[in-house]
Amino acid sequence: ERAAGRRGGGPTRGGGSKRRRRRLRSSSSVPSLLLSSSVSTSALSAAALLFLLLPGGGRPALGQEFNFEVGQRVRERLQDYMSDPSAIVRLVSEYRSNGPFEHDMRAPDRDAYLKLNEALMRLFPDFDSVYYGLEDGVFVGTSFAPRTVNYREPGESGYSLSQGSEDDPGGVNKALHYDTCVNETGASAPCIMVPGNPYVACVDGCEFERCPDEESQRNCGDMTTYPTEENRTACVRERAVKWCRKYERREASEDGEPLGFVPRMTHCMGTNGVVSQTPGRIVKKGTDKLGNCYYRDGVTMVERNETGPYAQCGENGEICSDTFAGAYLHRDYDPRWRTWYEKTKEIQRNNWSPPYPFFTNLEMGITYSEPIYSTIEGKNVFAGVVAVDYTFENITEFLIKNYLNSSTAVAIFEDDEPNNMIGSSTGSKAARKVLRSDKSQPCPDVNRDTCTADRIKMSDLGAISGVPIDAVLSEAFERQKAADFPPAELVTVKVTYDQSASGRSEVYVSQTQPFELPDAKLTWRIMIVSPTSLSEDDAILPGDSLFGFMIGVGVAGFAVCLTFFYMYYKRRHLRAIVVSDWRFTGAFLLGCALLNTATFTSLGPNTDGTCMLRMWVFHLLFATTFSPLLVKTWRMWKLAEGGRTYTRVIISHQQAFFMCFPIPLAQLFILVTFSAIDPYRQADIIENSGPGVTHRFICSHDTLAFLITELIFGGGVVLLGCILAFKTRNLRGNFGEAKQLIICMYDIALVGSVTVIVTMVMGAGANGTGQASERMLKAVGAFWVTTFSCCAFVVPRLIQARDDASRAGRTRAMGMANGILLRGHHGGRAQASQVSVGRPLGSLSVISETCADRGEDRTSGGRSMAGGTAPESSRVVVVAKGTRPSESESECESAPPTMGAAERAVKFQDEG
């Protein structure tokens, strides 16, 4: 046929008369129109898909925002919070230096100081207590938490219980203090020291000596250090020598005589901040209501009116009765042997204590303290220490107040091992109150000397408290520690709750920042933990806007393709359908309908099962659908290529059918292999980029091997199909569907390439739109490719069949007029015809043609034709001389067995 085409008589586009070219354009108008518009329509579909890349084109990620400034804000607030104690202490010191205290803050100034403390309490309500201790043993302070007053008279504990002992000449201490202790119901109890408790004993009559600090100990007369008079004068001028009373610390012996102590009493507080036991005038913490003062039994009201020459009365033997007013609790406590006091005295400057359990309630906390001085005999004498306590409970309350209604949890812990807890916004305690003898047992009464505080490590917080968010904090701490506490990075932590109904793990992110107070030598670390939000952009679930859209796309694609298949299959006996190789075209149309059902597998959550189902269904259906299309294209190319040597090429339907299996089998092998070595399964990831922190459950392979394999395999077969379709582009539509094939192949290649590129770009980086949008894109791409391909194959053939039926009617009418009876048109199916003798046979053209209902293809003269199974069963077309037959005008008649293919080809050329 190619040779015939070059001479002007074949079914190719290369030659022939004007009439033939006009008929060619008429018969192939629809495929030509499809071909001319395929590029523009495919480009339009690609542009529609690319729209998804624009901002707002996909659904926004719903990640919980993690503000990296949270840590900085906590750090700044904690810095301000920790600076308040120094402000309070300096305020007290400055106030004292201005002389409002008549007795220089000694015992008679107790109530005056308590009124000042009441004002400080209102200004700084976040602290536990403000107090001071003096060198004579006086202690005055206010506890902000229970709203109580603590007061200790001056005097030395450790006095003998016998009258007139060396330590207590005249038995003054015993007379004043021994019977002032009380039990839980208010009954009088002796103030006897517990063996091992410390007390202060004067040395050399408590005379003055230089304080132990470096400045006071410096010797300006040292000739080696200060060799010149000028140096020594400057040393004297610059330094300030502090003088301290000389005493030592001792402990009560178990074997010796029982000793008594001067108690520190805890009093109820009145409305003006001073001690009180007036009924109905006692303030309570956390309420504006006033109440009564009770002993520890909560029933017996306090009424104490001990009279005597107490120092609080005036230090000159004055007698008063309000020293123990409202006193309901006693403790063996002397400020001079407390660590905060001893350390401040030692260094003679401001001091931050390390965390320790407070004496009163065993709450863990720290103390800020500064020394105060008096001038005695011209000397700068160390008088005592003013201090501010704040417990870790205060820090916890500070964190709760700032982050109570926030999804962010904050914890503060010591940077040094073993990383003990300081406080947290969850409200958990930093220490447990336990028995000294058995720390596994809780302390029944914090006022007993048998209890202690057991600090909690951050790693043990969750296990001890039993609070779920504390378990998150502990796990976050472990992950942060393993990562060496990166200050500028987020560290993820996944916690599974046993009580969770869904059993799904919660994922959090954490960040740490160091916190230091150089003067206090405190090195803490602030950890901020924030939950992530589960991304809604990776799964298409019922109720989502995409859910209905995806169902609509899948159903529409399936319905359109199935309708085209039905219309095509129903007309499979028509010549226009027969010559189009309807078996493989029908298989392709049915595959297109099934391929749209893969859209439904995109619905639902991303589980291991659904992920594997999506991988198998789409790829296997695509390979099965594309295979008959590729075989159809290959067979046309093979027939056309065989014609170059004028040889006969026969490819039966059975042979072509078996050629459809290699591609699906190869795809099946790929799927089985990767299902075993790198399955497509659920993976949860955390996206930390930018402010968005999102927990995503996606379908993913561990490596890119499957993606690369599919790109090579799938892209390779599509590229092969495009090449073969291009090689058969000039074949006439009467003998094949070259235009439809090239349209479909190019459309599949273009839309497939755009879909792959766009989905890869959509899923890349921090602004990835998620797998739900990617699946929507694939569904739209599959819908377009399948429906467009079905339309390209079916619509032209349906139009041609309609035109054939119309021409058949006109041909019968023309045959009757010319005396030729053409019979056998039954629905367009070719049947044998007879020739009447109304006209000479010499005026007829005899053309070799086929009746394409024998199930085999054959070439005759170089171009492929749908033909019979053997030369002896060939058909001969008989038409009026000078006319050009078309398929609808052709009839078949048995040819003489002696007429071979070459003779028919020559006859075809001679007769035009």
PDB file of C-alpha atoms in Angstrom, residues 5-182:
ATOM      1  CA  GLY A   5       0.329   5.456  -2.104  1.00  0.00           C
ATOM      2  CA  ARG A   6       3.428   6.914  -3.712  1.00  0.00           C
ATOM      3  CA  ARG A   7       1.803   6.364  -7.119  1.00  0.00           C
ATOM      4  CA  GLY A   8      -1.372   8.082  -6.029  1.00  0.00           C
ATOM      5  CA  GLY A   9      -3.723   5.163  -5.489  1.00  0.00           C
ATOM      6  CA  GLY A  10      -3.215   3.981  -1.890  1.00  0.00           C
ATOM      7  CA  PRO A  11      -5.053   4.782   1.323  1.00  0.00           C
ATOM      8  CA  THR A  12      -2.341   7.065   2.649  1.00  0.00           C
ATOM      9  CA  ARG A  13      -2.327  10.824   2.909  1.00  0.00           C
ATOM     10  CA  GLY A  14       0.468  11.242   0.358  1.00  0.00           C
ATOM     11  CA  GLY A  15      -1.302  11.319  -3.001  1.00  0.00           C
ATOM     12  CA  GLY A  16      -4.445  10.799  -5.030  1.00  0.00           C
ATOM     13  CA  SER A  17      -6.843  13.020  -6.842  1.00  0.00           C
ATOM     14  CA  LYS A  18      -8.489  16.101  -5.451  1.00  0.00           C
ATOM     15  CA  ARG A  19     -11.728  14.145  -5.082  1.00  0.00           C
ATOM     16  CA  ARG A  20      -9.932  11.520  -3.015  1.00  0.00           C
ATOM     17  CA  ARG A  21      -8.307  14.146  -0.806  1.00  0.00           C
ATOM     18  CA  ARG A  22     -11.638  15.809  -0.277  1.00  0.00           C
ATOM     19  CA  ARG A  23     -13.179  12.495   0.758  1.00  0.00           C
ATOM     20  CA  LEU A  24     -10.198  11.814   2.992  1.00  0.00           C
ATOM     21  CA  ARG A  25     -10.698  15.095   4.785  1.00  0.00           C
ATOM     22  CA  SER A  26     -14.402  14.380   5.101  1.00  0.00           C
ATOM     23  CA  SER A  27     -13.999  10.872   6.493  1.00  0.00           C
ATOM     24  CA  SER A  28     -11.318  11.859   9.021  1.00  0.00           C
ATOM     25  CA  SER A  29     -12.630  15.256  10.078  1.00  0.00           C
ATOM     26  CA  VAL A  30     -13.364  14.255  13.669  1.00  0.00           C
ATOM     27  CA  PRO A  31      -9.958  12.635  14.399  1.00  0.00           C
ATOM     28  CA  SER A  32      -8.208  15.590  12.776  1.00  0.00           C
ATOM     29  CA  LEU A  33     -10.172  17.983  14.950  1.00  0.00           C
ATOM     30  CA  LEU A  34      -9.315  15.956  18.029  1.00  0.00           C
ATOM     31  CA  LEU A  35      -5.658  15.924  17.052  1.00  0.00           C
ATOM     32  CA  SER A  36      -5.536  19.662  16.475  1.00  0.00           C
ATOM     33  CA  SER A  37      -7.184  20.374  19.827  1.00  0.00           C
ATOM     34  CA  SER A  38      -5.450  17.706  21.917  1.00  0.00           C
ATOM     35  CA  VAL A  39      -2.453  19.886  22.769  1.00  0.00           C
ATOM     36  CA  SER A  40      -4.570  22.857  23.771  1.00  0.00           C
ATOM     37  CA  THR A  41      -7.017  20.772  25.823  1.00  0.00           C
ATOM     38  CA  SER A  42      -4.238  18.865  27.553  1.00  0.00           C
ATOM     39  CA  ALA A  43      -2.472  22.127  28.279  1.00  0.00           C
ATOM     40  CA  LEU A  44      -5.718  23.486  29.686  1.00  0.00           C
ATOM     41  CA  SER A  45      -6.067  20.477  31.972  1.00  0.00           C
ATOM     42  CA  ALA A  46      -2.465  20.859  33.058  1.00  0.00           C
ATOM     43  CA  ALA A  47      -3.108  24.513  33.855  1.00  0.00           C
ATOM     44  CA  ALA A  48      -6.097  23.507  35.947  1.00  0.00           C
ATOM     45  CA  LEU A  49      -3.923  21.055  37.866  1.00  0.00           C
ATOM     46  CA  LEU A  50      -1.196  23.631  38.324  1.00  0.00           C
ATOM     47  CA  PHE A  51      -3.781  25.870  39.965  1.00  0.00           C
ATOM     48  CA  LEU A  52      -3.439  23.638  42.996  1.00  0.00           C
ATOM     49  CA  LEU A  53       0.065  24.979  43.486  1.00  0.00           C
ATOM     50  CA  LEU A  54      -1.177  28.521  44.010  1.00  0.00           C
ATOM     51  CA  PRO A  55      -1.656  29.785  47.581  1.00  0.00           C
ATOM     52  CA  GLY A  56      -5.023  28.597  48.704  1.00  0.00           C
ATOM     53  CA  GLY A  57      -5.232  26.027  45.914  1.00  0.00           C
ATOM     54  CA  GLY A  58      -5.071  23.208  48.429  1.00  0.00           C
ATOM     55  CA  ARG A  59      -6.462  22.968  51.906  1.00  0.00           C
ATOM     56  CA  PRO A  60      -4.318  24.779  54.465  1.00  0.00           C
ATOM     57  CA  ALA A  61      -2.312  22.753  56.927  1.00  0.00           C
ATOM     58  CA  LEU A  62      -3.775  22.962  60.408  1.00  0.00           C
ATOM     59  CA  GLY A  63      -0.580  22.741  62.398  1.00  0.00           C
ATOM     60  CA  GLN A  64      -0.544  23.982  65.978  1.00  0.00           C
ATOM     61  CA  GLU A  65       1.692  27.013  65.955  1.00  0.00           C
ATOM     62  CA  PHE A  66       4.792  26.700  68.076  1.00  0.00           C
ATOM     63  CA  ASN A  67       5.998  30.153  69.019  1.00  0.00           C
ATOM     64  CA  PHE A  68       9.727  30.079  69.464  1.00  0.00           C
ATOM     65  CA  GLU A  69       9.441  33.243  71.535  1.00  0.00           C
ATOM     66  CA  VAL A  70       7.618  31.396  74.306  1.00  0.00           C
ATOM     67  CA  GLY A  71      10.905  30.265  75.806  1.00  0.00           C
ATOM     68  CA  GLN A  72      12.307  33.764  75.625  1.00  0.00           C
ATOM     69  CA  ARG A  73       9.189  35.229  77.244  1.00  0.00           C
ATOM     70  CA  VAL A  74       9.308  32.674  80.066  1.00  0.00           C
ATOM     71  CA  ARG A  75      12.964  33.455  80.535  1.00  0.00           C
ATOM     72  CA  GLU A  76      12.316  37.189  80.699  1.00  0.00           C
ATOM     73  CA  ARG A  77       9.375  36.803  83.086  1.00  0.00           C
ATOM     74  CA  LEU A  78      11.366  34.489  85.305  1.00  0.00           C
ATOM     75  CA  GLN A  79      14.230  36.995  85.254  1.00  0.00           C
ATOM     76  CA  ASP A  80      11.847  39.725  86.418  1.00  0.00           C
ATOM     77  CA  TYR A  81      10.329  37.408  88.982  1.00  0.00           C
ATOM     78  CA  MET A  82      13.722  36.491  90.394  1.00  0.00           C
ATOM     79  CA  SER A  83      14.731  40.148  90.592  1.00  0.00           C
ATOM     80  CA  ASP A  84      11.852  41.039  92.925  1.00  0.00           C
ATOM     81  CA  PRO A  85      13.435  39.539  96.076  1.00  0.00           C
ATOM     82  CA  SER A  86      16.421  41.852  95.840  1.00  0.00           C
ATOM     83  CA  ALA A  87      14.053  44.785  95.433  1.00  0.00           C
ATOM     84  CA  ILE A  88      12.116  43.747  98.560  1.00  0.00           C
ATOM     85  CA  VAL A  89      15.231  43.275 100.686  1.00  0.00           C
ATOM     86  CA  ARG A  90      16.741  46.581  99.582  1.00  0.00           C
ATOM     87  CA  LEU A  91      13.467  48.311 100.328  1.00  0.00           C
ATOM     88  CA  VAL A  92      13.512  46.947 103.887  1.00  0.00           C
ATOM     89  CA  SER A  93      17.175  47.852 104.332  1.00  0.00           C
ATOM     90  CA  GLU A  94      16.664  51.372 103.036  1.00  0.00           C
ATOM     91  CA  TYR A  95      13.596  51.815 105.189  1.00  0.00           C
ATOM     92  CA  ARG A  96      15.555  50.662 108.238  1.00  0.00           C
ATOM     93  CA  SER A  97      18.433  53.004 107.480  1.00  0.00           C
ATOM     94  CA  ASN A  98      16.014  55.953 107.479  1.00  0.00           C
ATOM     95  CA  GLY A  99      15.380  55.345 111.210  1.00  0.00           C
ATOM     96  CA  PRO A 100      11.641  54.576 111.493  1.00  0.00           C
ATOM     97  CA  PHE A 101      12.403  51.672 113.816  1.00  0.00           C
ATOM     98  CA  GLU A 102      12.946  52.990 117.298  1.00  0.00           C
ATOM     99  CA  HIS A 103      14.950  49.931 118.378  1.00  0.00           C
ATOM    100  CA  ASP A 104      16.787  49.278 115.122  1.00  0.00           C
ATOM    101  CA  MET A 105      14.461  46.371 114.228  1.00  0.00           C
ATOM    102  CA  ARG A 106      15.140  44.517 117.459  1.00  0.00           C
ATOM    103  CA  ALA A 107      12.360  42.693 119.318  1.00  0.00           C
ATOM    104  CA  PRO A 108      10.366  45.782 120.414  1.00  0.00           C
ATOM    105  CA  ASP A 109      10.011  46.770 116.735  1.00  0.00           C
ATOM    106  CA  ARG A 110       8.224  43.513 115.889  1.00  0.00           C
ATOM    107  CA  ASP A 111       4.780  45.016 115.232  1.00  0.00           C
ATOM    108  CA  ALA A 112       6.186  47.985 113.333  1.00  0.00           C
ATOM    109  CA  TYR A 113       8.032  45.640 110.982  1.00  0.00           C
ATOM    110  CA  LEU A 114       4.971  43.420 110.587  1.00  0.00           C
ATOM    111  CA  LYS A 115       2.967  46.404 109.364  1.00  0.00           C
ATOM    112  CA  LEU A 116       5.681  47.095 106.789  1.00  0.00           C
ATOM    113  CA  ASN A 117       5.516  43.461 105.760  1.00  0.00           C
ATOM    114  CA  GLU A 118       1.771  43.760 105.251  1.00  0.00           C
ATOM    115  CA  ALA A 119       2.414  46.493 102.687  1.00  0.00           C
ATOM    116  CA  LEU A 120       5.096  44.369 101.004  1.00  0.00           C
ATOM    117  CA  MET A 121       2.700  41.442 100.911  1.00  0.00           C
ATOM    118  CA  ARG A 122       0.224  43.493  98.916  1.00  0.00           C
ATOM    119  CA  LEU A 123       2.897  44.726  96.526  1.00  0.00           C
ATOM    120  CA  PHE A 124       4.593  41.338  96.043  1.00  0.00           C
ATOM    121  CA  PRO A 125       1.969  38.638  96.579  1.00  0.00           C
ATOM    122  CA  ASP A 126       3.878  35.909  94.717  1.00  0.00           C
ATOM    123  CA  PHE A 127       6.444  35.153  97.431  1.00  0.00           C
ATOM    124  CA  ASP A 128       6.309  32.886 100.425  1.00  0.00           C
ATOM    125  CA  SER A 129       7.659  35.097 103.175  1.00  0.00           C
ATOM    126  CA  VAL A 130       9.763  38.139 104.045  1.00  0.00           C
ATOM    127  CA  TYR A 131      11.650  38.045 107.315  1.00  0.00           C
ATOM    128  CA  TYR A 132      14.827  38.886 109.162  1.00  0.00           C
ATOM    129  CA  GLY A 133      17.027  37.323 111.818  1.00  0.00           C
ATOM    130  CA  LEU A 134      19.404  39.077 114.197  1.00  0.00           C
ATOM    131  CA  GLU A 135      22.572  38.159 116.016  1.00  0.00           C
ATOM    132  CA  ASP A 136      20.719  37.986 119.320  1.00  0.00           C
ATOM    133  CA  GLY A 137      18.422  35.262 117.989  1.00  0.00           C
ATOM    134  CA  VAL A 138      15.419  37.423 117.101  1.00  0.00           C
ATOM    135  CA  PHE A 139      13.364  36.245 114.163  1.00  0.00           C
ATOM    136  CA  VAL A 140      10.441  38.227 112.732  1.00  0.00           C
ATOM    137  CA  GLY A 141       8.671  37.347 109.533  1.00  0.00           C
ATOM    138  CA  THR A 142       5.423  37.033 107.677  1.00  0.00           C
ATOM    139  CA  SER A 143       4.412  34.003 105.690  1.00  0.00           C
ATOM    140  CA  PHE A 144       2.405  35.041 102.645  1.00  0.00           C
ATOM    141  CA  ALA A 145       1.044  31.600 101.895  1.00  0.00           C
ATOM    142  CA  PRO A 146      -0.886  30.737 105.086  1.00  0.00           C
ATOM    143  CA  ARG A 147      -1.008  34.436 106.163  1.00  0.00           C
ATOM    144  CA  THR A 148       0.748  33.906 109.466  1.00  0.00           C
ATOM    145  CA  VAL A 149       3.400  35.608 111.588  1.00  0.00           C
ATOM    146  CA  ASN A 150       6.563  33.908 112.856  1.00  0.00           C
ATOM    147  CA  TYR A 151       8.342  35.390 115.825  1.00  0.00           C
ATOM    148  CA  ARG A 152      11.204  34.313 118.089  1.00  0.00           C
ATOM    149  CA  GLU A 153      12.277  36.157 121.194  1.00  0.00           C
ATOM    150  CA  PRO A 154      15.996  36.897 121.608  1.00  0.00           C
ATOM    151  CA  GLY A 155      17.847  34.343 123.687  1.00  0.00           C
ATOM    152  CA  GLU A 156      20.021  31.276 123.556  1.00  0.00           C
ATOM    153  CA  SER A 157      18.661  27.792 123.155  1.00  0.00           C
ATOM    154  CA  GLY A 158      20.483  24.860 124.715  1.00  0.00           C
ATOM    155  CA  TYR A 159      19.941  26.174 128.259  1.00  0.00           C
ATOM    156  CA  SER A 160      20.065  23.781 131.181  1.00  0.00           C
ATOM    157  CA  LEU A 161      16.849  22.798 132.818  1.00  0.00           C
ATOM    158  CA  SER A 162      18.463  23.151 136.254  1.00  0.00           C
ATOM    159  CA  GLN A 163      18.246  26.540 137.914  1.00  0.00           C
ATOM    160  CA  GLY A 164      21.276  28.787 137.756  1.00  0.00           C
ATOM    161  CA  SER A 165      23.348  26.849 135.269  1.00  0.00           C
ATOM    162  CA  GLU A 166      26.433  28.298 133.635  1.00  0.00           C
ATOM    163  CA  ASP A 167      24.670  28.651 130.306  1.00  0.00           C
ATOM    164  CA  ASP A 168      21.650  30.313 131.835  1.00  0.00           C
ATOM    165  CA  PRO A 169      22.612  32.271 134.916  1.00  0.00           C
ATOM    166  CA  GLY A 170      19.614  32.785 137.112  1.00  0.00           C
ATOM    167  CA  GLY A 171      17.519  30.518 134.898  1.00  0.00           C
ATOM    168  CA  VAL A 172      16.157  33.464 132.871  1.00  0.00           C
ATOM    169  CA  ASN A 173      15.683  31.572 129.635  1.00  0.00           C
ATOM    170  CA  LYS A 174      14.018  28.679 131.389  1.00  0.00           C
ATOM    171  CA  ALA A 175      11.725  30.967 133.286  1.00  0.00           C
ATOM    172  CA  LEU A 176      10.668  32.897 130.183  1.00  0.00           C
ATOM    173  CA  HIS A 177      10.486  30.185 127.530  1.00  0.00           C
ATOM    174  CA  TYR A 178      10.397  26.649 128.919  1.00  0.00           C
ATOM    175  CA  ASP A 179       6.624  26.563 129.383  1.00  0.00           C
ATOM    176  CA  THR A 180       5.612  28.579 126.291  1.00  0.00           C
ATOM    177  CA  CYS A 181       5.387  25.596 123.915  1.00  0.00           C
ATOM    178  CA  VAL A 182       1.902  24.162 123.200  1.00  0.00           C
TER     179      VAL A 182
END
